[in-house]
PDB file of C-alpha atoms in Angstrom:
ATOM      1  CA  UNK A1160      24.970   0.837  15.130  1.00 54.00           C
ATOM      2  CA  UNK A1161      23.985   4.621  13.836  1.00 78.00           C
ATOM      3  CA  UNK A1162      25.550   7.929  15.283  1.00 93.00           C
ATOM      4  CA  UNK A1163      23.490   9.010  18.161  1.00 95.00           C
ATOM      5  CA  UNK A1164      22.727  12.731  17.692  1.00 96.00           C
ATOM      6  CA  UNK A1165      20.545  13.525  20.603  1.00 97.00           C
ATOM      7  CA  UNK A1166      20.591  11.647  24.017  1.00 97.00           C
ATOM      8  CA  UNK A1167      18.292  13.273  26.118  1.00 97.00           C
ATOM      9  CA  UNK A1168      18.372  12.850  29.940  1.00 97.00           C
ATOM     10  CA  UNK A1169      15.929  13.319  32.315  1.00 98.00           C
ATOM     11  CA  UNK A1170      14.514  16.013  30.917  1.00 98.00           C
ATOM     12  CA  UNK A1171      12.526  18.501  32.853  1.00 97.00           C
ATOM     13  CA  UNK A1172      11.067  21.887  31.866  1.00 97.00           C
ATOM     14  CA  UNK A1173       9.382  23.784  34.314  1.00 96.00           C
ATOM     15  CA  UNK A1174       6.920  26.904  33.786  1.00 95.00           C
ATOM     16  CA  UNK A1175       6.065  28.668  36.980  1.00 93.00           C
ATOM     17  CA  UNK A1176       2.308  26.902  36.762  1.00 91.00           C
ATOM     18  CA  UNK A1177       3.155  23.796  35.019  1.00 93.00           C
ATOM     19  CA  UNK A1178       5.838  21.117  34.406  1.00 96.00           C
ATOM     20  CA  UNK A1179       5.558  20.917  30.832  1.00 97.00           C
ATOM     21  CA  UNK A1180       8.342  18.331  30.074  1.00 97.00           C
ATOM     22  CA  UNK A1181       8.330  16.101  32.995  1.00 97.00           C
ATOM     23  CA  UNK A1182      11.752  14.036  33.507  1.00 97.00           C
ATOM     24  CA  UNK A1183      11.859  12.293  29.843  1.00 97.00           C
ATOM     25  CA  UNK A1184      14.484  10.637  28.535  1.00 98.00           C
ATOM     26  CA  UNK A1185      15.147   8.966  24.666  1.00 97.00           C
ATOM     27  CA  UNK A1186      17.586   9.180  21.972  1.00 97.00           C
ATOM     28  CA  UNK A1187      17.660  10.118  18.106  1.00 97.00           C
ATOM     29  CA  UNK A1188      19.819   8.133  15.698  1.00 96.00           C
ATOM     30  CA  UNK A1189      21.507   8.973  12.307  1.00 96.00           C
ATOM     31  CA  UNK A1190      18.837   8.929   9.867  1.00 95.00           C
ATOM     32  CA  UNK A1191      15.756   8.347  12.102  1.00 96.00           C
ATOM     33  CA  UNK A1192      12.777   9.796  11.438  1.00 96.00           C
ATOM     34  CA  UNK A1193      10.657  10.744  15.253  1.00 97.00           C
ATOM     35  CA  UNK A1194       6.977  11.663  15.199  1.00 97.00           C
ATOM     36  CA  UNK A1195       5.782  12.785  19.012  1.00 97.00           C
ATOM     37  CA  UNK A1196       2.299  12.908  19.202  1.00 96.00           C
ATOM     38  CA  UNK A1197      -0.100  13.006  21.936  1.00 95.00           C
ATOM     39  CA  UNK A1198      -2.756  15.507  22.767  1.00 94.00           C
ATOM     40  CA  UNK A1199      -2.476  19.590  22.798  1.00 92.00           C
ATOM     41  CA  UNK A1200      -0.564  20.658  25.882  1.00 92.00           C
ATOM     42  CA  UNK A1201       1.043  17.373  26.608  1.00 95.00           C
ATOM     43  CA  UNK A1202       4.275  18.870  26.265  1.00 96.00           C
ATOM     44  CA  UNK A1203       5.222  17.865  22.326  1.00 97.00           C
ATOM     45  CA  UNK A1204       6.332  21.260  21.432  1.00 96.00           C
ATOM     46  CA  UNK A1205       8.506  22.638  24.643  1.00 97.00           C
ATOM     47  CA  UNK A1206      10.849  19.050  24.511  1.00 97.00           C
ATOM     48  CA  UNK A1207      11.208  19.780  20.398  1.00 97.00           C
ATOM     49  CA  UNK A1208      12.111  23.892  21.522  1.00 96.00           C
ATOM     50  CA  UNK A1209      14.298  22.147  24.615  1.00 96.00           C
ATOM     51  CA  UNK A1210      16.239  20.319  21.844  1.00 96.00           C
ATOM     52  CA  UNK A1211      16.687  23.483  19.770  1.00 94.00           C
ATOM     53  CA  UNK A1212      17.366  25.494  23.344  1.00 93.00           C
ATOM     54  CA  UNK A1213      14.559  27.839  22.502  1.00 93.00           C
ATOM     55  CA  UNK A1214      13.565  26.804  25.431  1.00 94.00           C
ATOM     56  CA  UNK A1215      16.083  26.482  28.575  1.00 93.00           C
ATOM     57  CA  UNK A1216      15.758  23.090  30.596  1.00 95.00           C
ATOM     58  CA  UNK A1217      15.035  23.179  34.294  1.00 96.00           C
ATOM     59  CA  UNK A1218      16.975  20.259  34.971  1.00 96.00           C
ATOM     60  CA  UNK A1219      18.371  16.959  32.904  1.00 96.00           C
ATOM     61  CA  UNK A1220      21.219  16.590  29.793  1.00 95.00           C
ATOM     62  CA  UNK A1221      20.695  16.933  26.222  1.00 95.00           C
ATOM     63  CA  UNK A1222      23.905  15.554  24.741  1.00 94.00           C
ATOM     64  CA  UNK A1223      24.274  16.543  20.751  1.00 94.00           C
ATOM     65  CA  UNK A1224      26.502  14.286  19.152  1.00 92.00           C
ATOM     66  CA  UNK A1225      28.123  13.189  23.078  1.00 91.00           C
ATOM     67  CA  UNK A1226      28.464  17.017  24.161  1.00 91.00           C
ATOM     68  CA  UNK A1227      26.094  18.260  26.522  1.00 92.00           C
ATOM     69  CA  UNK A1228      24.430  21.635  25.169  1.00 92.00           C
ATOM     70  CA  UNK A1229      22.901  22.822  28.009  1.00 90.00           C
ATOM     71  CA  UNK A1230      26.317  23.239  29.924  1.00 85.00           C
ATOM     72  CA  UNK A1231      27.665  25.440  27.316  1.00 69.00           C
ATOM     73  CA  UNK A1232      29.944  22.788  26.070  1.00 65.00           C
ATOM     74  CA  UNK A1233      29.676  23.929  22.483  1.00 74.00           C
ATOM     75  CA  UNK A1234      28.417  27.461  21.331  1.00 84.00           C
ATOM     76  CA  UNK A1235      24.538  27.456  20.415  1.00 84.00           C
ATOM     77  CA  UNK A1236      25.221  29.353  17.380  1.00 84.00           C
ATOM     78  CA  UNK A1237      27.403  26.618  16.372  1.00 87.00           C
ATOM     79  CA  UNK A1238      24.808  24.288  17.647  1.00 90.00           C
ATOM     80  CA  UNK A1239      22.132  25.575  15.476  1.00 88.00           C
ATOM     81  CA  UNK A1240      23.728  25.819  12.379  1.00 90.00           C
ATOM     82  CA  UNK A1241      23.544  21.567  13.118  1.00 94.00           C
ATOM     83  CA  UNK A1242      20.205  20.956  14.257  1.00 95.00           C
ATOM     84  CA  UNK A1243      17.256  22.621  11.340  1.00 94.00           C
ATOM     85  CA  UNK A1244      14.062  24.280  12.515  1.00 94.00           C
ATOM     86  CA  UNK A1245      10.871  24.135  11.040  1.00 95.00           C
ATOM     87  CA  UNK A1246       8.028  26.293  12.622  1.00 91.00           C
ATOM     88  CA  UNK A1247       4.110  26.092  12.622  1.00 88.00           C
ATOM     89  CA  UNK A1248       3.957  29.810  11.108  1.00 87.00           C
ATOM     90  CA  UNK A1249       7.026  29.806   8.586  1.00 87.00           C
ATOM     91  CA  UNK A1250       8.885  32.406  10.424  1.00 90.00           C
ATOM     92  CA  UNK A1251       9.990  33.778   7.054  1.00 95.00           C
ATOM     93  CA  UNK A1252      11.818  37.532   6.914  1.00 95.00           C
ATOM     94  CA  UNK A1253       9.071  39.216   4.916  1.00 95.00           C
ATOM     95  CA  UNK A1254      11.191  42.015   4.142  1.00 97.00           C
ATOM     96  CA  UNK A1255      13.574  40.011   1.640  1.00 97.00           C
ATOM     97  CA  UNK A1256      12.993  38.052  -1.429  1.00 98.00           C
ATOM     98  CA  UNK A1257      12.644  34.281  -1.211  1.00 98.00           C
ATOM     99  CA  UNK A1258      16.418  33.726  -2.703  1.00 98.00           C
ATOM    100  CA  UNK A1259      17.513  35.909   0.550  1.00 97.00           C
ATOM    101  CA  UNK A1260      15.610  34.257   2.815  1.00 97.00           C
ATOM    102  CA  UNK A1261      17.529  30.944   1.969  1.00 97.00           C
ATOM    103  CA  UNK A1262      21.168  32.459   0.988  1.00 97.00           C
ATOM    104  CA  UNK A1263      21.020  34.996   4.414  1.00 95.00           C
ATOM    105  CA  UNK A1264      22.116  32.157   6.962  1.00 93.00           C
ATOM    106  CA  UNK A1265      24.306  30.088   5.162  1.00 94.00           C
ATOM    107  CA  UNK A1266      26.348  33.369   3.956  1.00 94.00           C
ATOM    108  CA  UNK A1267      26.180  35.224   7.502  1.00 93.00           C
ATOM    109  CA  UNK A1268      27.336  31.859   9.588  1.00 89.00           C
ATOM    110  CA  UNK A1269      30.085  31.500   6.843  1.00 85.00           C
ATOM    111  CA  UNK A1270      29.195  28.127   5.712  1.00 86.00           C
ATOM    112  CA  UNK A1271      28.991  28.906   2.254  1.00 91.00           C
ATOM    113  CA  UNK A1272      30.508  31.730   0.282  1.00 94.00           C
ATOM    114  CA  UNK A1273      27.894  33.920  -1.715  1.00 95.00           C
ATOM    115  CA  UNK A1274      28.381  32.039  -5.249  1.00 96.00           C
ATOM    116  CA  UNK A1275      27.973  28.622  -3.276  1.00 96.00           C
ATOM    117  CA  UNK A1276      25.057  29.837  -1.153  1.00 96.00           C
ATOM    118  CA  UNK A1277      22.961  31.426  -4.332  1.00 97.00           C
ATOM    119  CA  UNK A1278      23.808  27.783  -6.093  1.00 96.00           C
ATOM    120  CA  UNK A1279      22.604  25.907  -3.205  1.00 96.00           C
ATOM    121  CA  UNK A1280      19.089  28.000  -3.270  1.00 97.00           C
ATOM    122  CA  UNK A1281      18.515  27.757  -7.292  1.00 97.00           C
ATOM    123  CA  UNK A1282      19.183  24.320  -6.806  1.00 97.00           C
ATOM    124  CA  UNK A1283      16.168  23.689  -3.686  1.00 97.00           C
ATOM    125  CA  UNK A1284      13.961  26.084  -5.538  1.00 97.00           C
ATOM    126  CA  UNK A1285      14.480  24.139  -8.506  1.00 96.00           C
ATOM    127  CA  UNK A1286      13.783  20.887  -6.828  1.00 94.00           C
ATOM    128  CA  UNK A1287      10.187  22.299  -5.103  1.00 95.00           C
ATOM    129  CA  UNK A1288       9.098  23.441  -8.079  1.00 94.00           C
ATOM    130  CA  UNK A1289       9.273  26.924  -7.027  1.00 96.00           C
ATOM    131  CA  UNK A1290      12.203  28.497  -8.828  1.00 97.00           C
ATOM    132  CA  UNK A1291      10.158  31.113 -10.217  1.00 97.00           C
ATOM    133  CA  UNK A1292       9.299  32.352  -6.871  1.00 97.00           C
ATOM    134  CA  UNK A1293      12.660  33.223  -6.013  1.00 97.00           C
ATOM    135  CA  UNK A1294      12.474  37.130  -6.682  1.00 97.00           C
ATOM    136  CA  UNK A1295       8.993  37.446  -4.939  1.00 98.00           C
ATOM    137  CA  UNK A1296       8.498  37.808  -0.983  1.00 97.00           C
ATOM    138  CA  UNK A1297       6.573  35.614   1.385  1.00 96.00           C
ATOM    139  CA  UNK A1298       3.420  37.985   1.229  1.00 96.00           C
ATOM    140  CA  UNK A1299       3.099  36.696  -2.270  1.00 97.00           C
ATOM    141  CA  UNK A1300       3.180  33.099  -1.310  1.00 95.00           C
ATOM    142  CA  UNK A1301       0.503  30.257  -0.359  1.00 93.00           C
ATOM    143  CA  UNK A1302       0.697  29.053   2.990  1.00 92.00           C
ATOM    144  CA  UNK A1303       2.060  25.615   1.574  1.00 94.00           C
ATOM    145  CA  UNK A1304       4.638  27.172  -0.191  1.00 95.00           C
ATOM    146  CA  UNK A1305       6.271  29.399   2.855  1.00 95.00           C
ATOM    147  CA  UNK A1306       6.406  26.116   4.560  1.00 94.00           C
ATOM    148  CA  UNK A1307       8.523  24.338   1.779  1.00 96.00           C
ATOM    149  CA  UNK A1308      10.687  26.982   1.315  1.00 96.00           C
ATOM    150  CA  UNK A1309      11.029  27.157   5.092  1.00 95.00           C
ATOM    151  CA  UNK A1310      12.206  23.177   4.851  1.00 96.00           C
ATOM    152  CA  UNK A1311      14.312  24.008   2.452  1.00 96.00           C
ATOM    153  CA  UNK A1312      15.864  27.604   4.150  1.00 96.00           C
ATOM    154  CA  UNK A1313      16.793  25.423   6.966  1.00 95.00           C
ATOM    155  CA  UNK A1314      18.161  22.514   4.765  1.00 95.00           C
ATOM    156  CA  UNK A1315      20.370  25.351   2.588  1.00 95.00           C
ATOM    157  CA  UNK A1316      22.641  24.984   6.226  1.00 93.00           C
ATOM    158  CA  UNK A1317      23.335  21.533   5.709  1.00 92.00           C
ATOM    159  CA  UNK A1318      21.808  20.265   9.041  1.00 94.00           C
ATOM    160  CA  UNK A1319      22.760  17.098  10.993  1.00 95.00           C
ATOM    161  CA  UNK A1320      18.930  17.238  11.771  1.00 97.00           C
ATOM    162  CA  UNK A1321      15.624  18.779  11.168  1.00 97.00           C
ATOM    163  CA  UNK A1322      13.050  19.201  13.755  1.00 97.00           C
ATOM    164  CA  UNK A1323       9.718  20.181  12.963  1.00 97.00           C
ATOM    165  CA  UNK A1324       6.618  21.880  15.264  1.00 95.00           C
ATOM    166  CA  UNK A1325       3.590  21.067  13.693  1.00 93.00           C
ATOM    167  CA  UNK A1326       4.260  22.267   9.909  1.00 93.00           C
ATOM    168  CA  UNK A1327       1.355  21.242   8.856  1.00 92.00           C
ATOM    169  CA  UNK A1328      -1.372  23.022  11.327  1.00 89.00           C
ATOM    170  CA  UNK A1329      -1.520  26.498   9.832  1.00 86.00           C
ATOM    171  CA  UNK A1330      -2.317  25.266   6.786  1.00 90.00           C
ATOM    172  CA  UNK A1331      -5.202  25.040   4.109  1.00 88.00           C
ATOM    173  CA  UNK A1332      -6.142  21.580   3.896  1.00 87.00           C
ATOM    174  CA  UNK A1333      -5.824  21.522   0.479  1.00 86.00           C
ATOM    175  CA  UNK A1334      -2.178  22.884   1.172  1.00 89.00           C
ATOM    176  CA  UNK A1335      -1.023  20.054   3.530  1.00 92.00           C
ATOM    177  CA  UNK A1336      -0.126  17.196   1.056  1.00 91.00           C
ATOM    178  CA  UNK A1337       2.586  19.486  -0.757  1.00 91.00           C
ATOM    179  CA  UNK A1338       4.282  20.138   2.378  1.00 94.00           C
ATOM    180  CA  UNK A1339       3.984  16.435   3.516  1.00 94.00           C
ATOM    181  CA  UNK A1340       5.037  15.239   0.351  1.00 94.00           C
ATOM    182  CA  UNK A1341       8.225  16.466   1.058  1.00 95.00           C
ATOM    183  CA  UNK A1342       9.074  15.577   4.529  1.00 96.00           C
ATOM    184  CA  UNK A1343       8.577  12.270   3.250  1.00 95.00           C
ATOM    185  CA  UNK A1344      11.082  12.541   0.336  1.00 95.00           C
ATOM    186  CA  UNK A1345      13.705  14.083   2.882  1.00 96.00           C
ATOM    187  CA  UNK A1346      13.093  11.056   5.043  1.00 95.00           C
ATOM    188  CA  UNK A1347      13.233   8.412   2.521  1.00 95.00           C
ATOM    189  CA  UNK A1348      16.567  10.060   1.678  1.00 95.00           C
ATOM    190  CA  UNK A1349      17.606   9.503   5.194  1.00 94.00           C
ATOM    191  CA  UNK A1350      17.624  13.202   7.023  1.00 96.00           C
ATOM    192  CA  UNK A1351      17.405  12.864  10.512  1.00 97.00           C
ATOM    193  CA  UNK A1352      14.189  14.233  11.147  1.00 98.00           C
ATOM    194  CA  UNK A1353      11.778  15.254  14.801  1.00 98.00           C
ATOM    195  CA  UNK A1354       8.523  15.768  13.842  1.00 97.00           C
ATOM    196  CA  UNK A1355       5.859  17.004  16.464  1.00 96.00           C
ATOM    197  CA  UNK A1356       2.514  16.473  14.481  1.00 93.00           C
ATOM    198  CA  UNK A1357      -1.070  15.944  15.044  1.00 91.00           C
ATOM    199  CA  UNK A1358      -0.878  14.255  11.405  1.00 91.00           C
ATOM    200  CA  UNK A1359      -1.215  10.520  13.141  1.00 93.00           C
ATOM    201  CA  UNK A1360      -1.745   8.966   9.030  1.00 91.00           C
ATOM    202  CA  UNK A1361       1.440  10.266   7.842  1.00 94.00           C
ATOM    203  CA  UNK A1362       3.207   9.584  10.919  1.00 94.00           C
ATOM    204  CA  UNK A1363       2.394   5.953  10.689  1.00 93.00           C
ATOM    205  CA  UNK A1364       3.755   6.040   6.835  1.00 93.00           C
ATOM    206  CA  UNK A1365       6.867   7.487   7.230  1.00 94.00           C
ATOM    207  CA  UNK A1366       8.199   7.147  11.121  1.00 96.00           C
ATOM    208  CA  UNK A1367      10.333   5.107  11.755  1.00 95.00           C
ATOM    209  CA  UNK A1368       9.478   5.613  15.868  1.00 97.00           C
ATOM    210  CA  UNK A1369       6.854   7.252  17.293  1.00 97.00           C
ATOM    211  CA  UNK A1370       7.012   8.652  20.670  1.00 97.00           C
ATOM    212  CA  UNK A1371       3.712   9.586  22.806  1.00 97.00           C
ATOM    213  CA  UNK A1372       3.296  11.864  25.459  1.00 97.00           C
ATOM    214  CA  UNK A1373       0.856  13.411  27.709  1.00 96.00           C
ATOM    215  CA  UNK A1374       0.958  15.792  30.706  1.00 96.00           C
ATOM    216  CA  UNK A1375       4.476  16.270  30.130  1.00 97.00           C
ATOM    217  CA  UNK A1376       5.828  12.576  29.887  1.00 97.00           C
ATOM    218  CA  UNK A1377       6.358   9.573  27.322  1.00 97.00           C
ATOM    219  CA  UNK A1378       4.236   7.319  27.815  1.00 97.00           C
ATOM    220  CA  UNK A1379       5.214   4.783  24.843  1.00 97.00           C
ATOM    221  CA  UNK A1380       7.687   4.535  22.338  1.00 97.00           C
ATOM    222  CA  UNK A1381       8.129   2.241  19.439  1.00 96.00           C
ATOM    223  CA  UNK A1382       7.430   1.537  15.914  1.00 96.00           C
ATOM    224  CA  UNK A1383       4.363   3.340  14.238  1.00 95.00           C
ATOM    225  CA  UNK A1384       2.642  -0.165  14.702  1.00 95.00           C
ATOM    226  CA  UNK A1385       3.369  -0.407  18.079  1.00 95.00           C
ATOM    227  CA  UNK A1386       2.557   2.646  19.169  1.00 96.00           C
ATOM    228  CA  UNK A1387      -0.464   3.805  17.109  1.00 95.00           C
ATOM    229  CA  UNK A1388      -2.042   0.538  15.868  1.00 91.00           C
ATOM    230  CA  UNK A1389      -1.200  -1.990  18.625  1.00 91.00           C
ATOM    231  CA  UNK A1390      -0.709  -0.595  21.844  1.00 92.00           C
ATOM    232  CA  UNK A1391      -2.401  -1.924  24.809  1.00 91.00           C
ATOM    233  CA  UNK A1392      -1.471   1.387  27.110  1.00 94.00           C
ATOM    234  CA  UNK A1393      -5.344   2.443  27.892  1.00 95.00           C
ATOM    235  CA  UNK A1394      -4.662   6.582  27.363  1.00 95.00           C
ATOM    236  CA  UNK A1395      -2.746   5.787  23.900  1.00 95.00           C
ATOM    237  CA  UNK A1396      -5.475   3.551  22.974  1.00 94.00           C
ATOM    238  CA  UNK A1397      -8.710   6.124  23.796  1.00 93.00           C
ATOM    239  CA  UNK A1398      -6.332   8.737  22.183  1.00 95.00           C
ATOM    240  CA  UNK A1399      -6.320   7.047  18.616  1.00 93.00           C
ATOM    241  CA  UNK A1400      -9.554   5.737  19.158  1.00 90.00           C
ATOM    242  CA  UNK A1401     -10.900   9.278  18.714  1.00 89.00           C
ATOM    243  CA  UNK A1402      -8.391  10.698  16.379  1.00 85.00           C
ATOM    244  CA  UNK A1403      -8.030   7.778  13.467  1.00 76.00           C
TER     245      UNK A1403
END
């Protein structure tokens, strides 16, 4: 049986006019990839920011590798250096070069010394294709390359897991497939990966589970054929009905 990272328990996250995340519970193995879908404002993107604590939880456990995060047990700057955000818009420093943007956290945190650190980014730049980008600053980057070097910022910290809000929706069409392209090679490699999408063809390629939810709850879980091909569950049915 795999390492559970996340065990999440009874979740609830409360906005003074809404419940957003509505008492959910699940778990995330070692090496599995997550897509939660569902429709806009069914809660997708608070649970990912709950498991990040960008959000604070109203109520319920998230337990990150069997210590419970929202009691304190560990510090969250510890926390995050473990568990990898990617955002919808990049949240890239504009201010320093793209080899700074990667080197900044790994050096600051003291996870890697400079020499290590500058290594690690020639070596992800290398591997994107975007070396020669390294010396230049977001503002002189396509929208599909902030996003891969915002993968690979947050994979120069050596992450436990990655979690991802909807990387692909600020994006040029014609932009999407390069950032796709490698999610999937991360997850074939087996990174632990939550991905909040509305990209319902690519989560049926590469999930390994895919998790539904609407007005704030799961309402299935299971494989991608399960969930988005075969479920007889008559909201996730009329939902991919009208998006595949």
């Amino acid at each position: 049986m795999s390492e559970t990272i996340f065990e999440i328990c009874d979740l609830v996250k409360q906005f003074p006019a809404l419940t957003a995340v509505d008492h959910v519970s699940t778990t995330i193995k070692r090496g599995e990839v997550v897509f939660v879908v569902g429709p806009s404002g069914s809660g997708k993107s608070t649970f990912l920011r709950c498991l990040n604590m960008l959000e604070q939880p109203t109520a319920g456990q998230i337990l990150f590798k069997g210590k419970d995060v929202t009691k304190h047990e560990i510090s969250l700057n510890s926390f995050r250096q473990q568990v990898g955000m990617v955002f919808q818009h990049f949240n890239l420093f504009p201010h320093l070069t793209i080899h700074k943007n990667i080197t900044l956290a790994p050096v600051r945190t003291h996870r890697l010394s400079a020499k290590e650190a500058s290594e690690k980014a020639d070596a992800l730049l290398k591997r994107i294709g975007l070396y020669d980008k390294r010396d230049a600053y977001p503002a002189q980057l396509s929208g599909g390359q902030k996003q891969r070097i915002a993968i690979i910022r947050a994979l120069a910290m050596n992450p436990d897991v990655l979690l991802f809000d909807e990387p692909t929706s600020a994006l040029d069409p014609e932009m999407v497939g390069e950032v796709l392209s490698l999610m999937k090679e991360l997850a074939q490699e087996g990174m632990t990966m939550v991905v909040v999408t509305h990209e319902i063809g690519f989560a049926a390629e590469v999930a390994n589970r895919v998790i539904f939810m609407d007005q704030g709850k799961i309402v299935v879980s299971g494989t991608p054929d399960e969930v988005i091909k075969n479920s007889e569950h008559p909201r996730v049915r009329d939902f991919f009905s009208k998006v595949l």
